[in-house]
CSV table of C-alpha atoms in Angstrom, one decimal:
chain,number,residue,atom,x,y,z
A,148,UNK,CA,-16.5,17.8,9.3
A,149,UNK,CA,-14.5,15.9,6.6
A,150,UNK,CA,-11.8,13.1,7.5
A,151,UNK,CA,-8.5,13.4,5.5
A,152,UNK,CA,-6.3,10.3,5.6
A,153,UNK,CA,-3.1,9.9,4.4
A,154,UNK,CA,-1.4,6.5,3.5
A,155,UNK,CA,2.4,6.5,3.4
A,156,UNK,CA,3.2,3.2,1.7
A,157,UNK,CA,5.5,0.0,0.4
A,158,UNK,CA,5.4,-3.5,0.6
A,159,UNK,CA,6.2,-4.3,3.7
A,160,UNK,CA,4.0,-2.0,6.0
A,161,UNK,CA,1.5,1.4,5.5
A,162,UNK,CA,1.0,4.1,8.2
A,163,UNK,CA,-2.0,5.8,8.5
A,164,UNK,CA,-2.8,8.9,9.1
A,165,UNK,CA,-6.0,9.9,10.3
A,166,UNK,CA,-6.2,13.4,11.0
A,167,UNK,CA,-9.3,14.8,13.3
A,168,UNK,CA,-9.9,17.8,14.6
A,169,UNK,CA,-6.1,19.1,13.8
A,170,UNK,CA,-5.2,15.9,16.0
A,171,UNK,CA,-3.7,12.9,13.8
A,172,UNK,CA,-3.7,9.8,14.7
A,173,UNK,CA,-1.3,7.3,13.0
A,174,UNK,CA,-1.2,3.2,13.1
A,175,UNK,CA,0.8,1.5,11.2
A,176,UNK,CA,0.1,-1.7,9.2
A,177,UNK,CA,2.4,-4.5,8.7
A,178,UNK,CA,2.2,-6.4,5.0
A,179,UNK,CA,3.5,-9.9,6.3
A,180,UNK,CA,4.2,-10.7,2.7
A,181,UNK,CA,7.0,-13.0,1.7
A,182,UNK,CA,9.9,-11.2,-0.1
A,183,UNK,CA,10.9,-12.0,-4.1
A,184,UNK,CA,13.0,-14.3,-4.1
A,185,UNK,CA,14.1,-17.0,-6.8
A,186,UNK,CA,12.8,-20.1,-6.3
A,187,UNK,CA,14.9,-22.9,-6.4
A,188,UNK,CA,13.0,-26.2,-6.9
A,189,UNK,CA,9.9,-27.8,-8.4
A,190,UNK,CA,9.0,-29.2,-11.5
A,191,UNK,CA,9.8,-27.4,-14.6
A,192,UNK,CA,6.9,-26.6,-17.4
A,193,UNK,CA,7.0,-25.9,-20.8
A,194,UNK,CA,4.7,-24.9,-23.1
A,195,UNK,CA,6.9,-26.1,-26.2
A,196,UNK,CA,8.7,-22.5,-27.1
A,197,UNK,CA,9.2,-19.5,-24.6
A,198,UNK,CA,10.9,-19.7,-21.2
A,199,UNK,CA,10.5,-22.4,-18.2
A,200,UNK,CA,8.3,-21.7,-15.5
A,201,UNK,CA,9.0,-24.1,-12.3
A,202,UNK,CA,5.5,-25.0,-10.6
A,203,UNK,CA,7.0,-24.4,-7.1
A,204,UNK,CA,7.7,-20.9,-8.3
A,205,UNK,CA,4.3,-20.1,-10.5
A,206,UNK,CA,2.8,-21.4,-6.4
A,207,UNK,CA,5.0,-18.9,-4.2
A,208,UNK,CA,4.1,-16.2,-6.5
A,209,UNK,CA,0.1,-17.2,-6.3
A,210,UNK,CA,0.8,-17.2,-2.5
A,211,UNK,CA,2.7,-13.6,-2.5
A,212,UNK,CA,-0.4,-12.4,-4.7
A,213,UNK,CA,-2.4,-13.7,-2.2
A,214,UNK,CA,-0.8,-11.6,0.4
A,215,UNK,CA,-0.5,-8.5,-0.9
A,216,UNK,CA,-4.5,-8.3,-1.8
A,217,UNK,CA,-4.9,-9.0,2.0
A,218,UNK,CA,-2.6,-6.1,2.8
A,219,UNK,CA,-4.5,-4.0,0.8
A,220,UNK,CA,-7.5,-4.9,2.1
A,221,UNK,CA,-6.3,-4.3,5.5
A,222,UNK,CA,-5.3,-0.4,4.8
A,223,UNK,CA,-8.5,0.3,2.1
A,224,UNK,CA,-10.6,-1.2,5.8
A,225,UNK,CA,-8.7,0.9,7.8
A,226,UNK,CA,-9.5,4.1,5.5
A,227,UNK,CA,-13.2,3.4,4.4
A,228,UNK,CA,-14.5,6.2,6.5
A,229,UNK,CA,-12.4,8.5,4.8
A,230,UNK,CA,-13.6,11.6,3.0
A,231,UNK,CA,-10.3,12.4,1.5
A,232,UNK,CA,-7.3,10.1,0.5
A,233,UNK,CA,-3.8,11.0,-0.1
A,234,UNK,CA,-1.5,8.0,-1.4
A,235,UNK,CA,2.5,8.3,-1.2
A,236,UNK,CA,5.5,6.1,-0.9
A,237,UNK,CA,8.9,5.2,-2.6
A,238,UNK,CA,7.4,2.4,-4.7
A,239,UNK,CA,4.7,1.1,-6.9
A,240,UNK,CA,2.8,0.3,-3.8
A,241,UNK,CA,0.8,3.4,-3.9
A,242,UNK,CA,-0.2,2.3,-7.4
A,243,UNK,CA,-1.8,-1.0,-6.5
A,244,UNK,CA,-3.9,0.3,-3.6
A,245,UNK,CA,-5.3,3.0,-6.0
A,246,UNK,CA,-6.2,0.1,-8.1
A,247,UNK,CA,-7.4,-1.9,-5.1
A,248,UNK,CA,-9.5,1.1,-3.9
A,249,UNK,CA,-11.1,1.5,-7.9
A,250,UNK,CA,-12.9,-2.2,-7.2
A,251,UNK,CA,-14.2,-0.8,-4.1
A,252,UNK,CA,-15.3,2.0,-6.0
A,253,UNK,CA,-13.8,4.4,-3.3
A,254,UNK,CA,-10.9,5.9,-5.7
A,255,UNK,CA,-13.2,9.2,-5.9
A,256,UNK,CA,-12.5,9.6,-2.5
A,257,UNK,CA,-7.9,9.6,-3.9
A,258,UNK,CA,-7.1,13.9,-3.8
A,259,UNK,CA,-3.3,13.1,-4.3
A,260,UNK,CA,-0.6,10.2,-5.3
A,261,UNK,CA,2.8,11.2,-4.9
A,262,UNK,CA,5.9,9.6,-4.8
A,263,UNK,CA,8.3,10.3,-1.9
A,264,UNK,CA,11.3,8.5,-0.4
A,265,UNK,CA,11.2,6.4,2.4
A,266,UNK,CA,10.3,8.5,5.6
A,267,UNK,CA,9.7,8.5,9.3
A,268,UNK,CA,6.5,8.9,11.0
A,269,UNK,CA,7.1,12.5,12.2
A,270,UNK,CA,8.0,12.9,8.6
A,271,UNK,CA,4.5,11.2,7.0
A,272,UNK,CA,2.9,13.0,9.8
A,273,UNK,CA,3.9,16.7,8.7
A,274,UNK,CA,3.7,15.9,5.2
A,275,UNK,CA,0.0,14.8,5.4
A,276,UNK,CA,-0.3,18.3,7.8
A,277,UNK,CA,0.9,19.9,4.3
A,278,UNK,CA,-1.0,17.9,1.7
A,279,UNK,CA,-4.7,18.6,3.8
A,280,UNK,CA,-3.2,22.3,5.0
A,281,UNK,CA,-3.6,21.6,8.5
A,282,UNK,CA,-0.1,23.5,10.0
């Protein structure tokens, strides 16, 4: 029997949706990555014309990087066993899994990317019902 999973996604957490035997199961992930913010501090760099990067911020971005390819890697481990993948969410999130799922070469496995506004588990929960026709 094949295993549909649906991601519902943004940068701060995923929920998963692992549906079996028309039982889902849902867990959610947190990103635990630090928010955009502008830095304030550091030494500023110039490469003679063009704008002025500050160290301390080119370092908090490498660090945020950082954290969002181990958020990614979190969901794409929690998915691997998936037949099936549907990605949605409010943001661009969606987008940089799909690209994160490419390198593991499981983007085959992607039926559906759509974007959606933010919703609630029931919500994610039904909608993934409706994507994988499981009502």
């Amino acid at each position: 029997m094949s295993k549909p999973i649906g991601i519902w996604i943004d940068l701060r957490h995923a929920i998963v949706v692992t549906v079996k035997d028309h039982d889902v199961e849902t867990t959610e992930i947190s990103a635990h990555v630090d928010k955009r913010s502008r830095y304030q501090g550091g030494t500023s760099t110039s490469g003679g014309h063009g704008s002025r990067i500050s160290e301390g911020e080119n370092v908090h971005e490498h660090r945020r990087d950082n954290q969002l390819n181990a958020y990614y890697d979190e969901v794409i481990g929690a998915v691997r066993s998936a037949d099936a993948l549907f990605l949605f969410g409010p943001g661009e999130a969606k987008h940089a899994l799909l690209k994160r799922l490419k390198g593991y070469g499981l983007d085959e496995r992607v039926v559906g990317i759509e974007t959606t506004d933010k919703m609630t588990v029931p919500q994610i929960t039904n909608h993934v019902r409706e994507r994988f026709q499981l009502k």
